[in-house]
mmCIF file with all atom_site columns, C-alpha atoms in Angstrom:
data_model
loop_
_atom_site.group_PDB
_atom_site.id
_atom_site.type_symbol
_atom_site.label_atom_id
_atom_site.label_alt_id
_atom_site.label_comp_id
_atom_site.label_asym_id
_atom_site.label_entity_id
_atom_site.label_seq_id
_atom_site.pdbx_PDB_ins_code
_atom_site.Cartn_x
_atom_site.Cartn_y
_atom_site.Cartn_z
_atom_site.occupancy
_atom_site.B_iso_or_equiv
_atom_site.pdbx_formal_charge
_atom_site.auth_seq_id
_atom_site.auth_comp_id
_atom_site.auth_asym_id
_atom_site.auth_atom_id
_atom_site.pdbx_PDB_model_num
ATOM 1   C CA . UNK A 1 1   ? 0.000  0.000  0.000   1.00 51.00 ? 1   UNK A CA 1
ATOM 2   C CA . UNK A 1 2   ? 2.775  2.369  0.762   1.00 51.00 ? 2   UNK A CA 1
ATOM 3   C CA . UNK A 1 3   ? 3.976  1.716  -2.872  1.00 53.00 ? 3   UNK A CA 1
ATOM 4   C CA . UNK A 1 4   ? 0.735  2.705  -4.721  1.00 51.00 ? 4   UNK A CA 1
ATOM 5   C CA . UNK A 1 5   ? 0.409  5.900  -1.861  1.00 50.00 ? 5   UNK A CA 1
ATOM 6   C CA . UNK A 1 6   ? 4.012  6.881  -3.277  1.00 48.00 ? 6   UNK A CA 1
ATOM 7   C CA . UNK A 1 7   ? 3.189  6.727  -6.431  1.00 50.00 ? 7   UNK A CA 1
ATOM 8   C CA . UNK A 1 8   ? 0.083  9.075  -6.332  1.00 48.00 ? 8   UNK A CA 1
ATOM 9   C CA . UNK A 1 9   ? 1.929  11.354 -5.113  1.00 47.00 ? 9   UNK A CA 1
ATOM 10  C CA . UNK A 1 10  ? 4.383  12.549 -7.210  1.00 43.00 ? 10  UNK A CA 1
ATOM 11  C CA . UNK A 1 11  ? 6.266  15.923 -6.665  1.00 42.00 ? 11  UNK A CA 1
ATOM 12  C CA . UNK A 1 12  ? 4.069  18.732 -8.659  1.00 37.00 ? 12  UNK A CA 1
ATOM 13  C CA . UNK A 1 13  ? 6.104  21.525 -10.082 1.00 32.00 ? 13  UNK A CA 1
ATOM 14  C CA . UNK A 1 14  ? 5.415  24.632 -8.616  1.00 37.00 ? 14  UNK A CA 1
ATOM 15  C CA . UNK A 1 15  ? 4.686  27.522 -10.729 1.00 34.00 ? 15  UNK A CA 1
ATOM 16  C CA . UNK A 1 16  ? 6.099  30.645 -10.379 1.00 44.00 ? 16  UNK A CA 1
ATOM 17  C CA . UNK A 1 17  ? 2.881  32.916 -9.652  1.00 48.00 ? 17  UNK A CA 1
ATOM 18  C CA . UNK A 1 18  ? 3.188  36.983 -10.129 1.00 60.00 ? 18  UNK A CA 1
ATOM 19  C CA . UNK A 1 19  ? 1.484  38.992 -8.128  1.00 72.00 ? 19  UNK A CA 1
ATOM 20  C CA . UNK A 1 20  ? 0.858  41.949 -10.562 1.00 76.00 ? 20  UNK A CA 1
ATOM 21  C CA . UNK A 1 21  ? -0.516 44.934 -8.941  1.00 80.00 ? 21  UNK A CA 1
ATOM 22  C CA . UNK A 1 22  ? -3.889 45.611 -9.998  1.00 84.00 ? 22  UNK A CA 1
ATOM 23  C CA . UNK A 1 23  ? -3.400 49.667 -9.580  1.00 86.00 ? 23  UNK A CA 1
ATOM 24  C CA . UNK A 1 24  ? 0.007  49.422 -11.437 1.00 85.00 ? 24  UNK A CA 1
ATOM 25  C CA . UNK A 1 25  ? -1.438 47.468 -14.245 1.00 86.00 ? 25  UNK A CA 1
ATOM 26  C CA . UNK A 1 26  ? -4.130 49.674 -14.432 1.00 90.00 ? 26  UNK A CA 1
ATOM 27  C CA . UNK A 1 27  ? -1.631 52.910 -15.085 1.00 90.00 ? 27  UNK A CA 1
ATOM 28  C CA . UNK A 1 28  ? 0.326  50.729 -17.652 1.00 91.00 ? 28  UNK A CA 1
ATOM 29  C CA . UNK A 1 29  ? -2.661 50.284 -19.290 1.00 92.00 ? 29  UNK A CA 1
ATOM 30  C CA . UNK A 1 30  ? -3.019 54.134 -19.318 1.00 95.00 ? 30  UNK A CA 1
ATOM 31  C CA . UNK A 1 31  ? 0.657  54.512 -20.871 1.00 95.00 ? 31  UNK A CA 1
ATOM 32  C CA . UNK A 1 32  ? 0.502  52.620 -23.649 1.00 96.00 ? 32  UNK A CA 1
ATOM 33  C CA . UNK A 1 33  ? -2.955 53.994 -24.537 1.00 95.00 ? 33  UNK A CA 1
ATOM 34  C CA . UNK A 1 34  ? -1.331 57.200 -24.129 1.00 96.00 ? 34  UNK A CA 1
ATOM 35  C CA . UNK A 1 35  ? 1.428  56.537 -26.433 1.00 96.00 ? 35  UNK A CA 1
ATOM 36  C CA . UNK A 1 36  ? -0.972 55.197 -29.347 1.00 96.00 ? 36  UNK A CA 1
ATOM 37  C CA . UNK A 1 37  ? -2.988 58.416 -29.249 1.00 96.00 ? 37  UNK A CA 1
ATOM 38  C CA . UNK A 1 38  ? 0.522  60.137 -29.733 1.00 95.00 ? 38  UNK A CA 1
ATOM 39  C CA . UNK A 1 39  ? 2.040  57.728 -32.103 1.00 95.00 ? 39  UNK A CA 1
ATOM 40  C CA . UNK A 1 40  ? -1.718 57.978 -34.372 1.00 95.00 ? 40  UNK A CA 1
ATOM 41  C CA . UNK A 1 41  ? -1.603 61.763 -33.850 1.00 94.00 ? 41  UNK A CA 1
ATOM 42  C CA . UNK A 1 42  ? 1.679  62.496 -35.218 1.00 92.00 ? 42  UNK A CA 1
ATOM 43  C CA . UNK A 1 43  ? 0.802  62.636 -39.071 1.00 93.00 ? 43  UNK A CA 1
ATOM 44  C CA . UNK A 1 44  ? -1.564 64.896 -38.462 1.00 94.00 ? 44  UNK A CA 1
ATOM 45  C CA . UNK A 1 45  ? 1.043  67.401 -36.654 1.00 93.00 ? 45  UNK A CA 1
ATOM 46  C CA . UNK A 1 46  ? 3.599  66.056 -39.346 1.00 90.00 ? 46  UNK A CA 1
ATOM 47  C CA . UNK A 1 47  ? 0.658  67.513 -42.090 1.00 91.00 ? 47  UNK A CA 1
ATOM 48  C CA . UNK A 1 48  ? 0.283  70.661 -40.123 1.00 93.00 ? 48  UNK A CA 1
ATOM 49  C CA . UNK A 1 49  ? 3.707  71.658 -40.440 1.00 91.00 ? 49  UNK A CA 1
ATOM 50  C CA . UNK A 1 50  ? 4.166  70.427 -44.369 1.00 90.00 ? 50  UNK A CA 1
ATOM 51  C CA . UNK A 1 51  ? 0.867  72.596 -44.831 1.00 90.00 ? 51  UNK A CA 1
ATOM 52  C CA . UNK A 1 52  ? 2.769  75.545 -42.736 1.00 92.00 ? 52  UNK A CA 1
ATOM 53  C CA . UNK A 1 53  ? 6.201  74.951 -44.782 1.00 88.00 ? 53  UNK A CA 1
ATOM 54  C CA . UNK A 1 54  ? 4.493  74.627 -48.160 1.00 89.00 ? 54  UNK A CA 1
ATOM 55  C CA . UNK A 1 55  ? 2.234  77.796 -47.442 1.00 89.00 ? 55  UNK A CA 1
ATOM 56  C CA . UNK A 1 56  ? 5.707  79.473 -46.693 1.00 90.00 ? 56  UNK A CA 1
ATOM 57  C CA . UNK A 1 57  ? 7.213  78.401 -50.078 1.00 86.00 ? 57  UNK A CA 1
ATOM 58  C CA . UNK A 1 58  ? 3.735  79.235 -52.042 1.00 89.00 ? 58  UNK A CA 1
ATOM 59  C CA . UNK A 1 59  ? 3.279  75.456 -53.417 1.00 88.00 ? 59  UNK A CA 1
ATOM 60  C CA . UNK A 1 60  ? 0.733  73.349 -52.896 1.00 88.00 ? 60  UNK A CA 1
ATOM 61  C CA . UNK A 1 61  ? 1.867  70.271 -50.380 1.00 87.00 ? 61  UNK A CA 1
ATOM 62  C CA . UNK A 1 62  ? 2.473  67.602 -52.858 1.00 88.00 ? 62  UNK A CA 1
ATOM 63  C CA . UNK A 1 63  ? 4.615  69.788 -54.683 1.00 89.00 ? 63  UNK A CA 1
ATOM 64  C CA . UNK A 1 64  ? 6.537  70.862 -51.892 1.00 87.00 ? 64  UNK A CA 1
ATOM 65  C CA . UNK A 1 65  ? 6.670  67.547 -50.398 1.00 85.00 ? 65  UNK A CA 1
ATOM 66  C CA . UNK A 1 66  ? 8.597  66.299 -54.080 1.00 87.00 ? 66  UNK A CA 1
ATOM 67  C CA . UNK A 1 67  ? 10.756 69.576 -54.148 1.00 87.00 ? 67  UNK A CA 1
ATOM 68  C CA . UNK A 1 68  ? 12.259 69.244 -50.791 1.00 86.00 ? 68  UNK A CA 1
ATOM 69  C CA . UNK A 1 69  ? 13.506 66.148 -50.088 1.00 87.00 ? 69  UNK A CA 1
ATOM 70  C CA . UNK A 1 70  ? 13.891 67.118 -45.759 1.00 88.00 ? 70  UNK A CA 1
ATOM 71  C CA . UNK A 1 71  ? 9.947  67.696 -46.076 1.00 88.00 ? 71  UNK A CA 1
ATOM 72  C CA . UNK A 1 72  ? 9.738  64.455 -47.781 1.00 88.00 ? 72  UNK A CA 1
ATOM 73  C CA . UNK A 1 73  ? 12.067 62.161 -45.116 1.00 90.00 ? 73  UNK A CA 1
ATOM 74  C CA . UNK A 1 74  ? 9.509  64.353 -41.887 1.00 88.00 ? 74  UNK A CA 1
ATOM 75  C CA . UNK A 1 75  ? 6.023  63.197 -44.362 1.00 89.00 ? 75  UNK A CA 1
ATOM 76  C CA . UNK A 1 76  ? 7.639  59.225 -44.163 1.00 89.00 ? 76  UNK A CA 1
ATOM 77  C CA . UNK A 1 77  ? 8.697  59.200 -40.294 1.00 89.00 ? 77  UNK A CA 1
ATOM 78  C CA . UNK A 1 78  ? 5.334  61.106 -40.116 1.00 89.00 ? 78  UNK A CA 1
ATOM 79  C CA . UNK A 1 79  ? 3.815  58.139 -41.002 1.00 91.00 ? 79  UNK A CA 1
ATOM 80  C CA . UNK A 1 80  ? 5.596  55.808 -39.760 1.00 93.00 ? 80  UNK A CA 1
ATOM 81  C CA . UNK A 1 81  ? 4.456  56.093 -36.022 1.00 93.00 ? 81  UNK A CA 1
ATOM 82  C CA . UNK A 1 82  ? 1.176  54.724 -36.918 1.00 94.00 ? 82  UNK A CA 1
ATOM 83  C CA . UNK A 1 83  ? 2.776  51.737 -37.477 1.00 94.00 ? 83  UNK A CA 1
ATOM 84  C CA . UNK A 1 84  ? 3.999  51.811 -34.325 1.00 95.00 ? 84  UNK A CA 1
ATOM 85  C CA . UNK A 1 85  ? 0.686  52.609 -32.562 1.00 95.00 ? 85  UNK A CA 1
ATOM 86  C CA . UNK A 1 86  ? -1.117 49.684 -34.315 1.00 95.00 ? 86  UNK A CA 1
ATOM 87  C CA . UNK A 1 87  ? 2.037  47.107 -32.985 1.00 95.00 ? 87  UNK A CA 1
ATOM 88  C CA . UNK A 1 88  ? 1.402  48.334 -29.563 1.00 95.00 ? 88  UNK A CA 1
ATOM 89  C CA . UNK A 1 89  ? -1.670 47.226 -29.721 1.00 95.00 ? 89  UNK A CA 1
ATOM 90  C CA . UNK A 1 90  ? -0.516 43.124 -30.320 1.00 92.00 ? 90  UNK A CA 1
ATOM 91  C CA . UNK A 1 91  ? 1.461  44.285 -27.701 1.00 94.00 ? 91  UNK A CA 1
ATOM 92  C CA . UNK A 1 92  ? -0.830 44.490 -24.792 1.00 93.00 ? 92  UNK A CA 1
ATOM 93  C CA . UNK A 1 93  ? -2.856 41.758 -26.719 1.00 94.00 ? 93  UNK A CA 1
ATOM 94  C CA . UNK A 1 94  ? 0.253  39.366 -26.166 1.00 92.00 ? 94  UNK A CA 1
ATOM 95  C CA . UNK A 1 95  ? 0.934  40.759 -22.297 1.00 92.00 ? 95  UNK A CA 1
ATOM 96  C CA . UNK A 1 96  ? -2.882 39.811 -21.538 1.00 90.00 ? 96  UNK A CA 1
ATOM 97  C CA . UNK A 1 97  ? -1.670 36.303 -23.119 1.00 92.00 ? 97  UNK A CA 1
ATOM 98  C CA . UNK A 1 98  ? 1.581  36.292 -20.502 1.00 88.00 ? 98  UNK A CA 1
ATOM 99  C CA . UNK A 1 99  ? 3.993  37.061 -23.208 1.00 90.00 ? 99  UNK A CA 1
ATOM 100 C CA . UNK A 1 100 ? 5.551  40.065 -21.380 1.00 92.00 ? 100 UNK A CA 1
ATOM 101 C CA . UNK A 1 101 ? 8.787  38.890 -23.168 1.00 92.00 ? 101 UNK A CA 1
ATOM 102 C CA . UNK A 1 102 ? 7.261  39.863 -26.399 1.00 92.00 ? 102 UNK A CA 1
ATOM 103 C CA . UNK A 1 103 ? 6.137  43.165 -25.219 1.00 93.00 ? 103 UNK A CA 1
ATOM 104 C CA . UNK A 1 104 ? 10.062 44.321 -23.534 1.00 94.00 ? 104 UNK A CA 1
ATOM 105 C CA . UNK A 1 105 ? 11.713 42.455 -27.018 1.00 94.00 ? 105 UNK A CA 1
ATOM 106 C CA . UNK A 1 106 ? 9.402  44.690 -29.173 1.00 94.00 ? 106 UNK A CA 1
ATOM 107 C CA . UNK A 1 107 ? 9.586  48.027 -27.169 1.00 96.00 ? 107 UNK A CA 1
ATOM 108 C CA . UNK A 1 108 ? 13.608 47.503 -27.203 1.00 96.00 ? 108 UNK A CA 1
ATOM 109 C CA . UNK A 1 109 ? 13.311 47.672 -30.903 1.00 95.00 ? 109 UNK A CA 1
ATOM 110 C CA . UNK A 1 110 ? 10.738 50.440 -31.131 1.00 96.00 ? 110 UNK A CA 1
ATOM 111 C CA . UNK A 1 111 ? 13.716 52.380 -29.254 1.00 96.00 ? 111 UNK A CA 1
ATOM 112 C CA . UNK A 1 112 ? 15.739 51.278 -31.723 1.00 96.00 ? 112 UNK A CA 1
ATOM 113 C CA . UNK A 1 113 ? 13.473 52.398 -34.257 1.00 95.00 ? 113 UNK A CA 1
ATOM 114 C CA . UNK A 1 114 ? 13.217 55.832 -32.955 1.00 94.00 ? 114 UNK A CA 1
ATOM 115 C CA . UNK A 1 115 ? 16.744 56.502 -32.595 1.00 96.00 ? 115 UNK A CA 1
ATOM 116 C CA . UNK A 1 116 ? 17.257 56.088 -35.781 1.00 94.00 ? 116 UNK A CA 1
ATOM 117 C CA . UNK A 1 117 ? 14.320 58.348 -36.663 1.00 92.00 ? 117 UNK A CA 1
ATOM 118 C CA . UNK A 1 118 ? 15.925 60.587 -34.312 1.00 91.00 ? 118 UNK A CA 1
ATOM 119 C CA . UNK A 1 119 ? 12.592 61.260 -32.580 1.00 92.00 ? 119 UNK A CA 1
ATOM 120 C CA . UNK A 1 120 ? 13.963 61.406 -28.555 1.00 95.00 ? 120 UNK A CA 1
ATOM 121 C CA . UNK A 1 121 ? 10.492 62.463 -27.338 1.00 94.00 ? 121 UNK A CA 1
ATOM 122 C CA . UNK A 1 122 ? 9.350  58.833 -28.551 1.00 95.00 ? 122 UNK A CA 1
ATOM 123 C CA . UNK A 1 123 ? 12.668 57.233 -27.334 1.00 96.00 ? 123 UNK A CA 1
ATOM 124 C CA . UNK A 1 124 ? 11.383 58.554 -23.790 1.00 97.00 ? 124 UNK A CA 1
ATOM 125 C CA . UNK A 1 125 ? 8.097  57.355 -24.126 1.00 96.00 ? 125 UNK A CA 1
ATOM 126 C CA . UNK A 1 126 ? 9.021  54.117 -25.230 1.00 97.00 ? 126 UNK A CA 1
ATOM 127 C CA . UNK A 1 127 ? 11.811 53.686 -22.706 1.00 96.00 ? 127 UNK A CA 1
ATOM 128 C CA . UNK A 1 128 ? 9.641  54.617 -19.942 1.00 97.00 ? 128 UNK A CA 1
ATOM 129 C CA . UNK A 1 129 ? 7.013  52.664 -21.189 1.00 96.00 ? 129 UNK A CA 1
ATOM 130 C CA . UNK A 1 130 ? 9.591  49.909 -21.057 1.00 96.00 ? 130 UNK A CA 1
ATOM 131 C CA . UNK A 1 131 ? 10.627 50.268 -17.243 1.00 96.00 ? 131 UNK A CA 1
ATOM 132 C CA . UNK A 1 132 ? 7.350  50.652 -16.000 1.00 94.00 ? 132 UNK A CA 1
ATOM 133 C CA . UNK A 1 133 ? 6.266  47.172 -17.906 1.00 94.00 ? 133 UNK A CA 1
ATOM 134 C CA . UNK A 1 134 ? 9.172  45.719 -16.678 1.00 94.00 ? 134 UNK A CA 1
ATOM 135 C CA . UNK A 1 135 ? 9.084  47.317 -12.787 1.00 93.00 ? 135 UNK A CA 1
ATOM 136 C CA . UNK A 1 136 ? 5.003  45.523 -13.168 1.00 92.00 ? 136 UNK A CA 1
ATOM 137 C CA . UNK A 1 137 ? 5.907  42.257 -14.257 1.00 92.00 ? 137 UNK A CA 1
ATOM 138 C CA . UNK A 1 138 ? 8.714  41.657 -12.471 1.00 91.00 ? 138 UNK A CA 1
ATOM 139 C CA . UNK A 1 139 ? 11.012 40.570 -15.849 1.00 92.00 ? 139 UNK A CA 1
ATOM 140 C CA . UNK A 1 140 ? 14.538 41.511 -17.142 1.00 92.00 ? 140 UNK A CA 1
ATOM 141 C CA . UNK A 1 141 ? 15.907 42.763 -20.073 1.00 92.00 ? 141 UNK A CA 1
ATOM 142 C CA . UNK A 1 142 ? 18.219 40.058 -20.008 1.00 92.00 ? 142 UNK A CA 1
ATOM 143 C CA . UNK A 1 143 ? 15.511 37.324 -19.343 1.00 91.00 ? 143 UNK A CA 1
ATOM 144 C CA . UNK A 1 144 ? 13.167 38.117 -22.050 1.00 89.00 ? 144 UNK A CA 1
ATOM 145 C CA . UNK A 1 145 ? 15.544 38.080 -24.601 1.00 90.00 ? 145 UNK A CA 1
ATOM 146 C CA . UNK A 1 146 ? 16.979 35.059 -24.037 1.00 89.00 ? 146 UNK A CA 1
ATOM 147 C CA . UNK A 1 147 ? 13.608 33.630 -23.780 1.00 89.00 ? 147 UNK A CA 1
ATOM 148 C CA . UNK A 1 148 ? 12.697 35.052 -27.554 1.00 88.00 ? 148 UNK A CA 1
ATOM 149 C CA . UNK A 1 149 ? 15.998 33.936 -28.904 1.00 88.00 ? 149 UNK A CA 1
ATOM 150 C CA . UNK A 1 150 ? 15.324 30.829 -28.157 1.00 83.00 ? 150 UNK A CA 1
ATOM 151 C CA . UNK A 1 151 ? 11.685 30.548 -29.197 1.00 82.00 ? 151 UNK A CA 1
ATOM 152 C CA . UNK A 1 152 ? 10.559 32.144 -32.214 1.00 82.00 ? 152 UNK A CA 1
ATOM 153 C CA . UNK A 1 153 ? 12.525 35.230 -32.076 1.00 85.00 ? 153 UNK A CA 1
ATOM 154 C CA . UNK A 1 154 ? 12.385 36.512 -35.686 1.00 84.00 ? 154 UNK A CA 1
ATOM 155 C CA . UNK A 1 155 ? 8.862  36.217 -35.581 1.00 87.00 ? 155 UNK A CA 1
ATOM 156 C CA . UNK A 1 156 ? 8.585  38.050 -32.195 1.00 84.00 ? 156 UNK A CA 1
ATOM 157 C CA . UNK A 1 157 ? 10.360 41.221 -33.925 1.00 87.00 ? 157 UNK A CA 1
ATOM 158 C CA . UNK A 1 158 ? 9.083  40.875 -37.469 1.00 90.00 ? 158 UNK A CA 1
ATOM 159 C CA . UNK A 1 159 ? 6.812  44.056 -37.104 1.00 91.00 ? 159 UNK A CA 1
ATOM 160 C CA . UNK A 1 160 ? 9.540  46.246 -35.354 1.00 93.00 ? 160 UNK A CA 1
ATOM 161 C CA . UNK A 1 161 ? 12.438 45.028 -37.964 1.00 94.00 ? 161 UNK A CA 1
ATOM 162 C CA . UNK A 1 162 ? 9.892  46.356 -40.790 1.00 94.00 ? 162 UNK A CA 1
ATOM 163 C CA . UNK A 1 163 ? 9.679  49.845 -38.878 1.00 95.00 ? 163 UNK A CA 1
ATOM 164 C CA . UNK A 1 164 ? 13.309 49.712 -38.004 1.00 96.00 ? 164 UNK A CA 1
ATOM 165 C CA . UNK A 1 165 ? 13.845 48.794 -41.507 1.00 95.00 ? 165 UNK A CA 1
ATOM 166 C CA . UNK A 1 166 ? 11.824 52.106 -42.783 1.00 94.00 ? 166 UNK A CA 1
ATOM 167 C CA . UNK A 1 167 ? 13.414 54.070 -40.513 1.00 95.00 ? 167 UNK A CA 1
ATOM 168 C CA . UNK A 1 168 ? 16.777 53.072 -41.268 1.00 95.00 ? 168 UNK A CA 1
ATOM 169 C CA . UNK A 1 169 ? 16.448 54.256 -44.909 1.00 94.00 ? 169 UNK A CA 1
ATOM 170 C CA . UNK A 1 170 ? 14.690 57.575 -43.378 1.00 93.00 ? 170 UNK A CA 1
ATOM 171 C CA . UNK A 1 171 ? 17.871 58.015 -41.539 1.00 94.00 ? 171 UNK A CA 1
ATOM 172 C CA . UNK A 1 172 ? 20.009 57.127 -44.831 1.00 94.00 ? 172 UNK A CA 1
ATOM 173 C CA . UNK A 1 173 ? 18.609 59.813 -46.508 1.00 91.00 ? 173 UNK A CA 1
ATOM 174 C CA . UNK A 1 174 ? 18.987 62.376 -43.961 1.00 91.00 ? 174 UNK A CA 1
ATOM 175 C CA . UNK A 1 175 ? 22.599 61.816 -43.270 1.00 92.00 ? 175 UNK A CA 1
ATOM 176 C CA . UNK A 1 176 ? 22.880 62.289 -47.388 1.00 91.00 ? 176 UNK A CA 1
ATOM 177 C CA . UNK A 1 177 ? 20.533 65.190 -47.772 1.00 88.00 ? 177 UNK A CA 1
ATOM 178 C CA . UNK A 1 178 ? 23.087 66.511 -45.044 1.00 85.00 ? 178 UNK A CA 1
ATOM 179 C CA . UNK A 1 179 ? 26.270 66.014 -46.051 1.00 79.00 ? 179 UNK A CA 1
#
């Protein structure tokens, strides 16, 4: 009898359980909404000032957007934050799935992304974004990405190598419109 006892019961992994903060959670929430209404509002101000630049110059947008190539590189990054704004949203769709790796891989490489665009008000966002996600869930830097390198990790980034992508050739052509 001891044998069958022993047998039933076997040792039961324990798993590691977070306890997440309901109040933090609630004001990470808040940032990241916060930083999609900024990333989706910044064509519009990126319009505003073409409109204000081309009204300057007397041409009509379009025509100053293909005349000056600076105007042209601000219209693209412009429009690249959208982007942005709709990956933030798989984002917090992966964090409610515990993928909080996902969400610190991705918001690494929206840095990334933004440094190259040169946009530092964005860099801030993002990289407070990132320590607040982090402080809430209790993860590393370190830890996440060794967890997405070794599961699926070109697929985890696929959306933020396309921005980083575009905004590498944004950044190409400034440096060359400059020199």
């Amino acid at each position: 009898m001891s044998k069958a006892k022993s047998k039933k019961k076997k040792k039961i992994p324990k798993i590691k359980e977070k306890m997440i903060d309901k109040g933090a959670l609630k004001s990470l929430n808040k940032y990241y909404t916060f930083a999609k209404v900024l990333l989706a509002l910044s064509p519009f101000a990126g319009l505003m000032y073409l409109s204000m630049q081309s009204a300057r110059v007397g041409l009509s947008m379009p025509e100053a957007i293909q005349s000056n190539p600076k105007l042209t590189i601000l219209f693209l990054t412009s429009m690249i934050n959208p982007f942005i704004a709709y990956l933030l949203i798989f984002i917090q769709k992966k964090i409610d799935q515990d993928d909080v790796e996902y969400a610190v891989t991705n918001l690494v490489m929206f840095m990334v992304a933004e440094l190259l665009l040169q946009n530092i008000v964005y860099v801030m966002l993002f990289g407070f974004i990132l320590y607040k996600t982090l402080k809430v869930y209790n993860v590393t830097l370190k830890e996440s990405f060794e967890k997405k390198i070794n599961n699926k990790f070109l697929m985890t980034i696929s959306g933020s190598l396309v921005v980083i992508c575009l905004a590498g050739i944004c950044l190409f052509a400034n440096i060359r419109i400059n020199i």
